[in-house]
């Protein structure tokens, strides 16, 4: 992926967005394909949010689905997740 979220370890709360150049070659990552539904959440990657997301994403700002996915991949010691989100299934 062009970007992924660095999730670190279970001891860390915040996560952050990383560009491909920051991700070690061959690093394992997990993928979550996710539908926002009709009401987008507060954490979205847009040109205006890139810098903020790279600085850190507070755990409390993540939707429960993202928190659960991150918790699971941390248990498998996977440090990156790529989240593919879209608005609703009717757009497919």
Short mmCIF file of N, CA, C and O in Angstrom, two decimals:
data_model
loop_
_atom_site.label_atom_id
_atom_site.label_comp_id
_atom_site.label_asym_id
_atom_site.label_seq_id
_atom_site.Cartn_x
_atom_site.Cartn_y
_atom_site.Cartn_z
N UNK A 1 0.83 -1.21 0.00
CA UNK A 1 0.00 0.00 0.00
C UNK A 1 0.86 1.26 0.00
O UNK A 1 2.00 1.24 0.43
N UNK A 2 0.29 2.35 -0.48
CA UNK A 2 0.98 3.63 -0.49
C UNK A 2 1.17 4.16 0.93
O UNK A 2 2.18 4.76 1.25
N UNK A 3 0.19 3.92 1.76
CA UNK A 3 0.24 4.33 3.18
C UNK A 3 -0.33 3.20 4.01
O UNK A 3 -1.17 2.44 3.55
N UNK A 4 0.10 3.15 5.27
CA UNK A 4 -0.46 2.19 6.21
C UNK A 4 -0.42 2.83 7.59
O UNK A 4 0.25 3.85 7.81
N UNK A 5 -1.13 2.25 8.51
CA UNK A 5 -1.14 2.75 9.88
C UNK A 5 -0.19 1.90 10.71
O UNK A 5 -0.31 0.67 10.75
N UNK A 6 0.76 2.55 11.36
CA UNK A 6 1.68 1.87 12.28
C UNK A 6 0.94 1.69 13.59
O UNK A 6 0.48 2.66 14.19
N UNK A 7 0.80 0.45 14.03
CA UNK A 7 0.04 0.18 15.25
C UNK A 7 0.92 -0.10 16.44
O UNK A 7 0.46 -0.09 17.58
N UNK A 8 2.20 -0.37 16.22
CA UNK A 8 3.12 -0.60 17.32
C UNK A 8 2.75 -1.82 18.14
O UNK A 8 2.33 -2.84 17.59
N UNK A 9 2.85 -1.69 19.45
CA UNK A 9 2.58 -2.82 20.34
C UNK A 9 1.39 -2.50 21.24
O UNK A 9 0.90 -1.38 21.28
N UNK A 10 0.96 -3.49 21.99
CA UNK A 10 -0.20 -3.34 22.87
C UNK A 10 0.02 -2.28 23.95
O UNK A 10 -0.94 -1.72 24.48
N UNK A 11 1.28 -2.00 24.28
CA UNK A 11 1.58 -1.01 25.32
C UNK A 11 1.34 0.42 24.84
O UNK A 11 1.20 1.33 25.63
N UNK A 12 1.32 0.61 23.53
CA UNK A 12 1.13 1.93 22.96
C UNK A 12 -0.35 2.16 22.69
O UNK A 12 -1.05 1.25 22.26
N UNK A 13 -0.82 3.36 22.96
CA UNK A 13 -2.23 3.63 22.69
C UNK A 13 -2.41 4.28 21.33
O UNK A 13 -3.18 3.80 20.51
N UNK A 14 -1.70 5.35 21.06
CA UNK A 14 -1.87 6.06 19.79
C UNK A 14 -1.25 5.28 18.65
O UNK A 14 -0.30 4.52 18.83
N UNK A 15 -1.79 5.46 17.47
CA UNK A 15 -1.26 4.88 16.25
C UNK A 15 -0.99 6.05 15.30
O UNK A 15 -1.39 7.17 15.59
N UNK A 16 -0.30 5.79 14.18
CA UNK A 16 -0.02 6.90 13.27
C UNK A 16 0.06 6.41 11.83
O UNK A 16 0.38 5.26 11.57
N UNK A 17 -0.20 7.32 10.93
CA UNK A 17 -0.13 7.06 9.50
C UNK A 17 1.33 7.09 9.05
O UNK A 17 2.10 7.96 9.48
N UNK A 18 1.72 6.16 8.19
CA UNK A 18 3.07 6.11 7.63
C UNK A 18 2.99 6.05 6.11
O UNK A 18 2.11 5.40 5.56
N UNK A 19 3.93 6.71 5.45
CA UNK A 19 4.08 6.59 4.01
C UNK A 19 4.89 5.34 3.70
O UNK A 19 5.60 4.81 4.56
N UNK A 20 4.81 4.89 2.46
CA UNK A 20 5.54 3.69 2.04
C UNK A 20 7.02 3.76 2.38
O UNK A 20 7.61 2.76 2.79
N UNK A 21 7.64 4.91 2.24
CA UNK A 21 9.08 5.04 2.50
C UNK A 21 9.43 4.82 3.97
O UNK A 21 10.56 4.51 4.29
N UNK A 22 8.46 4.97 4.85
CA UNK A 22 8.69 4.77 6.28
C UNK A 22 8.51 3.31 6.70
O UNK A 22 8.88 2.94 7.80
N UNK A 23 7.92 2.51 5.83
CA UNK A 23 7.63 1.12 6.14
C UNK A 23 8.78 0.25 5.65
O UNK A 23 9.18 0.34 4.49
N UNK A 24 9.32 -0.59 6.52
CA UNK A 24 10.43 -1.46 6.15
C UNK A 24 10.03 -2.37 4.99
O UNK A 24 8.92 -2.89 4.96
N UNK A 25 10.96 -2.54 4.06
CA UNK A 25 10.71 -3.42 2.92
C UNK A 25 10.38 -4.82 3.43
O UNK A 25 11.06 -5.36 4.30
N UNK A 26 9.32 -5.38 2.93
CA UNK A 26 8.91 -6.73 3.33
C UNK A 26 8.18 -6.80 4.66
O UNK A 26 7.89 -7.89 5.14
N UNK A 27 7.88 -5.66 5.24
CA UNK A 27 7.17 -5.66 6.53
C UNK A 27 5.76 -6.25 6.35
O UNK A 27 5.09 -5.97 5.36
N UNK A 28 5.36 -7.05 7.31
CA UNK A 28 4.02 -7.65 7.26
C UNK A 28 2.97 -6.59 7.61
O UNK A 28 3.22 -5.70 8.43
N UNK A 29 1.83 -6.69 6.96
CA UNK A 29 0.72 -5.82 7.30
C UNK A 29 -0.58 -6.58 7.13
O UNK A 29 -0.65 -7.58 6.43
N UNK A 30 -1.59 -6.11 7.80
CA UNK A 30 -2.91 -6.68 7.70
C UNK A 30 -3.80 -5.71 6.95
O UNK A 30 -3.48 -4.52 6.85
N UNK A 31 -4.93 -6.19 6.43
CA UNK A 31 -5.84 -5.36 5.66
C UNK A 31 -7.24 -5.45 6.26
O UNK A 31 -7.69 -6.53 6.63
N UNK A 32 -7.90 -4.32 6.37
CA UNK A 32 -9.29 -4.26 6.79
C UNK A 32 -10.07 -3.53 5.71
O UNK A 32 -9.76 -2.38 5.38
N UNK A 33 -11.04 -4.20 5.13
CA UNK A 33 -11.93 -3.56 4.17
C UNK A 33 -13.19 -3.21 4.96
O UNK A 33 -13.80 -4.08 5.58
N UNK A 34 -13.55 -1.96 4.95
CA UNK A 34 -14.55 -1.46 5.89
C UNK A 34 -15.53 -0.52 5.21
O UNK A 34 -15.14 0.32 4.41
N UNK A 35 -16.78 -0.65 5.52
CA UNK A 35 -17.82 0.24 5.00
C UNK A 35 -18.24 1.22 6.10
O UNK A 35 -18.64 0.81 7.19
N UNK A 36 -18.13 2.50 5.83
CA UNK A 36 -18.54 3.53 6.79
C UNK A 36 -20.05 3.54 6.97
O UNK A 36 -20.55 4.04 7.96
N UNK A 37 -20.78 3.08 5.99
CA UNK A 37 -22.22 3.26 6.02
C UNK A 37 -22.55 4.61 5.40
O UNK A 37 -21.77 5.16 4.62
N UNK A 38 -23.65 5.18 5.76
CA UNK A 38 -24.05 6.45 5.16
C UNK A 38 -23.48 7.66 5.90
O UNK A 38 -23.59 8.78 5.43
N UNK A 39 -22.86 7.43 7.06
CA UNK A 39 -22.35 8.54 7.87
C UNK A 39 -20.86 8.33 8.14
O UNK A 39 -20.50 7.58 9.04
N UNK A 40 -19.98 8.99 7.37
CA UNK A 40 -18.54 8.83 7.58
C UNK A 40 -18.12 9.18 9.00
O UNK A 40 -18.70 10.06 9.64
N UNK A 41 -17.10 8.49 9.46
CA UNK A 41 -16.57 8.70 10.80
C UNK A 41 -15.64 9.92 10.83
O UNK A 41 -15.34 10.50 9.80
N UNK A 42 -15.13 10.23 11.99
CA UNK A 42 -14.31 11.41 12.14
C UNK A 42 -12.87 11.24 11.67
O UNK A 42 -12.20 12.21 11.35
N UNK A 43 -12.35 10.02 11.57
CA UNK A 43 -10.98 9.80 11.15
C UNK A 43 -10.98 9.37 9.69
O UNK A 43 -11.31 8.23 9.37
N UNK A 44 -10.62 10.29 8.82
CA UNK A 44 -10.57 10.00 7.38
C UNK A 44 -9.30 10.59 6.80
O UNK A 44 -8.91 11.70 7.16
N UNK A 45 -8.67 9.86 5.89
CA UNK A 45 -7.49 10.36 5.22
C UNK A 45 -7.91 11.26 4.06
O UNK A 45 -8.59 10.83 3.14
N UNK A 46 -7.52 12.51 4.19
CA UNK A 46 -7.75 13.50 3.14
C UNK A 46 -6.51 14.38 3.07
O UNK A 46 -5.68 14.33 3.99
N UNK A 47 -6.35 15.14 2.02
CA UNK A 47 -5.18 16.01 1.93
C UNK A 47 -5.04 16.89 3.17
O UNK A 47 -3.95 17.14 3.65
N UNK A 48 -6.16 17.34 3.69
CA UNK A 48 -6.14 18.25 4.84
C UNK A 48 -5.84 17.55 6.17
O UNK A 48 -5.55 18.22 7.15
N UNK A 49 -5.88 16.22 6.21
CA UNK A 49 -5.66 15.51 7.48
C UNK A 49 -4.36 14.70 7.51
O UNK A 49 -4.03 14.14 8.56
N UNK A 50 -3.63 14.63 6.41
CA UNK A 50 -2.42 13.80 6.35
C UNK A 50 -1.44 14.15 7.46
O UNK A 50 -0.98 13.27 8.19
N UNK A 51 -1.10 15.40 7.60
CA UNK A 51 -0.11 15.81 8.61
C UNK A 51 -0.56 15.41 10.02
O UNK A 51 0.22 14.86 10.80
N UNK A 52 -1.80 15.67 10.35
CA UNK A 52 -2.32 15.34 11.67
C UNK A 52 -2.26 13.82 11.91
O UNK A 52 -1.85 13.38 12.98
N UNK A 53 -2.65 13.03 10.92
CA UNK A 53 -2.66 11.57 11.08
C UNK A 53 -1.25 11.00 11.20
O UNK A 53 -1.04 10.00 11.89
N UNK A 54 -0.28 11.66 10.58
CA UNK A 54 1.12 11.22 10.72
C UNK A 54 1.67 11.52 12.10
O UNK A 54 2.55 10.82 12.59
N UNK A 55 1.16 12.55 12.73
CA UNK A 55 1.63 12.92 14.07
C UNK A 55 1.10 11.95 15.12
O UNK A 55 1.70 11.75 16.16
N UNK A 56 -0.04 11.38 14.87
CA UNK A 56 -0.62 10.41 15.81
C UNK A 56 -2.13 10.47 15.79
O UNK A 56 -2.72 11.53 15.62
N UNK A 57 -2.72 9.30 15.91
CA UNK A 57 -4.18 9.19 15.91
C UNK A 57 -4.59 8.69 17.29
O UNK A 57 -4.27 7.55 17.67
N UNK A 58 -5.27 9.51 18.07
CA UNK A 58 -5.68 9.07 19.41
C UNK A 58 -6.60 7.86 19.34
O UNK A 58 -7.50 7.79 18.49
N UNK A 59 -6.35 6.91 20.21
CA UNK A 59 -7.16 5.69 20.26
C UNK A 59 -8.64 6.00 20.38
O UNK A 59 -9.47 5.39 19.71
N UNK A 60 -8.98 6.97 21.18
CA UNK A 60 -10.39 7.30 21.43
C UNK A 60 -11.09 7.86 20.19
O UNK A 60 -12.32 7.85 20.11
N UNK A 61 -10.32 8.33 19.20
CA UNK A 61 -10.94 8.87 17.99
C UNK A 61 -11.21 7.79 16.94
O UNK A 61 -11.87 8.06 15.94
N UNK A 62 -10.70 6.58 17.16
CA UNK A 62 -10.89 5.49 16.21
C UNK A 62 -12.23 4.81 16.42
O UNK A 62 -12.63 4.57 17.56
N UNK A 63 -12.91 4.46 15.34
CA UNK A 63 -14.15 3.69 15.47
C UNK A 63 -13.84 2.34 16.13
O UNK A 63 -12.73 1.82 16.00
N UNK A 64 -14.80 1.76 16.78
CA UNK A 64 -14.61 0.49 17.49
C UNK A 64 -14.10 -0.62 16.56
O UNK A 64 -13.27 -1.44 16.94
N UNK A 65 -14.57 -0.64 15.33
CA UNK A 65 -14.11 -1.64 14.36
C UNK A 65 -12.60 -1.54 14.15
O UNK A 65 -11.90 -2.55 14.12
N UNK A 66 -12.07 -0.32 14.04
CA UNK A 66 -10.63 -0.11 13.86
C UNK A 66 -9.89 -0.53 15.12
O UNK A 66 -8.84 -1.16 15.05
N UNK A 67 -10.40 -0.15 16.28
CA UNK A 67 -9.77 -0.54 17.55
C UNK A 67 -9.67 -2.06 17.66
O UNK A 67 -8.62 -2.60 18.04
N UNK A 68 -10.75 -2.75 17.33
CA UNK A 68 -10.76 -4.21 17.42
C UNK A 68 -9.75 -4.83 16.45
O UNK A 68 -9.01 -5.75 16.81
N UNK A 69 -9.70 -4.33 15.22
CA UNK A 69 -8.76 -4.85 14.23
C UNK A 69 -7.32 -4.64 14.69
O UNK A 69 -6.48 -5.54 14.60
N UNK A 70 -7.02 -3.47 15.23
CA UNK A 70 -5.67 -3.16 15.72
C UNK A 70 -5.31 -4.05 16.90
O UNK A 70 -4.20 -4.58 16.98
N UNK A 71 -6.25 -4.26 17.81
CA UNK A 71 -6.00 -5.13 18.96
C UNK A 71 -5.64 -6.54 18.50
O UNK A 71 -4.70 -7.15 19.01
N UNK A 72 -6.37 -7.05 17.52
CA UNK A 72 -6.11 -8.41 17.02
C UNK A 72 -4.75 -8.50 16.34
O UNK A 72 -3.97 -9.42 16.62
N UNK A 73 -4.43 -7.55 15.45
CA UNK A 73 -3.15 -7.69 14.75
C UNK A 73 -1.97 -7.45 15.67
O UNK A 73 -0.90 -8.03 15.46
N UNK A 74 -2.14 -6.66 16.72
CA UNK A 74 -1.06 -6.52 17.70
C UNK A 74 -0.77 -7.85 18.38
O UNK A 74 0.38 -8.16 18.67
N UNK A 75 -1.81 -8.64 18.64
CA UNK A 75 -1.61 -9.96 19.26
C UNK A 75 -0.79 -10.87 18.35
O UNK A 75 -0.09 -11.75 18.83
N UNK A 76 -0.87 -10.67 17.04
CA UNK A 76 -0.08 -11.45 16.09
C UNK A 76 1.26 -10.77 15.79
O UNK A 76 1.99 -11.20 14.91
N UNK A 77 1.53 -9.69 16.51
CA UNK A 77 2.77 -8.90 16.37
C UNK A 77 2.95 -8.36 14.95
O UNK A 77 4.05 -8.26 14.44
N UNK A 78 1.83 -8.00 14.32
CA UNK A 78 1.86 -7.31 13.03
C UNK A 78 1.80 -5.82 13.35
O UNK A 78 0.95 -5.38 14.12
N UNK A 79 2.70 -5.05 12.77
CA UNK A 79 2.81 -3.65 13.17
C UNK A 79 2.13 -2.65 12.23
O UNK A 79 2.11 -1.46 12.53
N UNK A 80 1.58 -3.12 11.11
CA UNK A 80 0.93 -2.21 10.18
C UNK A 80 -0.43 -2.74 9.75
O UNK A 80 -0.63 -3.95 9.65
N UNK A 81 -1.35 -1.81 9.50
CA UNK A 81 -2.65 -2.18 8.95
C UNK A 81 -2.98 -1.18 7.85
O UNK A 81 -2.71 0.02 7.98
N UNK A 82 -3.54 -1.69 6.79
CA UNK A 82 -4.05 -0.86 5.71
C UNK A 82 -5.56 -0.97 5.76
O UNK A 82 -6.11 -2.07 5.73
N UNK A 83 -6.23 0.16 5.89
CA UNK A 83 -7.69 0.17 6.00
C UNK A 83 -8.27 0.78 4.74
O UNK A 83 -8.00 1.93 4.41
N UNK A 84 -9.07 -0.01 4.06
CA UNK A 84 -9.75 0.41 2.84
C UNK A 84 -11.20 0.68 3.22
O UNK A 84 -11.93 -0.24 3.56
N UNK A 85 -11.59 1.92 3.22
CA UNK A 85 -12.95 2.30 3.61
C UNK A 85 -13.71 2.94 2.47
O UNK A 85 -13.13 3.62 1.63
N UNK A 86 -14.98 2.73 2.45
CA UNK A 86 -15.84 3.33 1.44
C UNK A 86 -17.17 3.68 2.11
O UNK A 86 -17.48 3.22 3.20
N UNK A 87 -17.96 4.52 1.45
CA UNK A 87 -19.17 5.06 2.06
C UNK A 87 -20.29 4.06 2.24
O UNK A 87 -20.85 3.93 3.30
N UNK A 88 -20.71 3.37 1.17
CA UNK A 88 -21.77 2.40 1.33
C UNK A 88 -21.73 1.40 0.20
O UNK A 88 -21.10 1.62 -0.83
N UNK A 89 -22.35 0.26 0.41
CA UNK A 89 -22.32 -0.81 -0.57
C UNK A 89 -23.04 -0.46 -1.88
O UNK A 89 -22.78 -1.06 -2.89
N UNK A 90 -23.89 0.52 -1.87
CA UNK A 90 -24.62 0.87 -3.09
C UNK A 90 -23.71 1.50 -4.13
O UNK A 90 -24.05 1.56 -5.30
N UNK A 91 -22.53 1.96 -3.71
CA UNK A 91 -21.61 2.58 -4.66
C UNK A 91 -20.73 1.55 -5.36
O UNK A 91 -19.98 1.89 -6.24
N UNK A 92 -20.82 0.29 -4.99
CA UNK A 92 -19.99 -0.76 -5.61
C UNK A 92 -20.51 -1.16 -6.96
O UNK A 92 -21.63 -1.19 -7.25
#
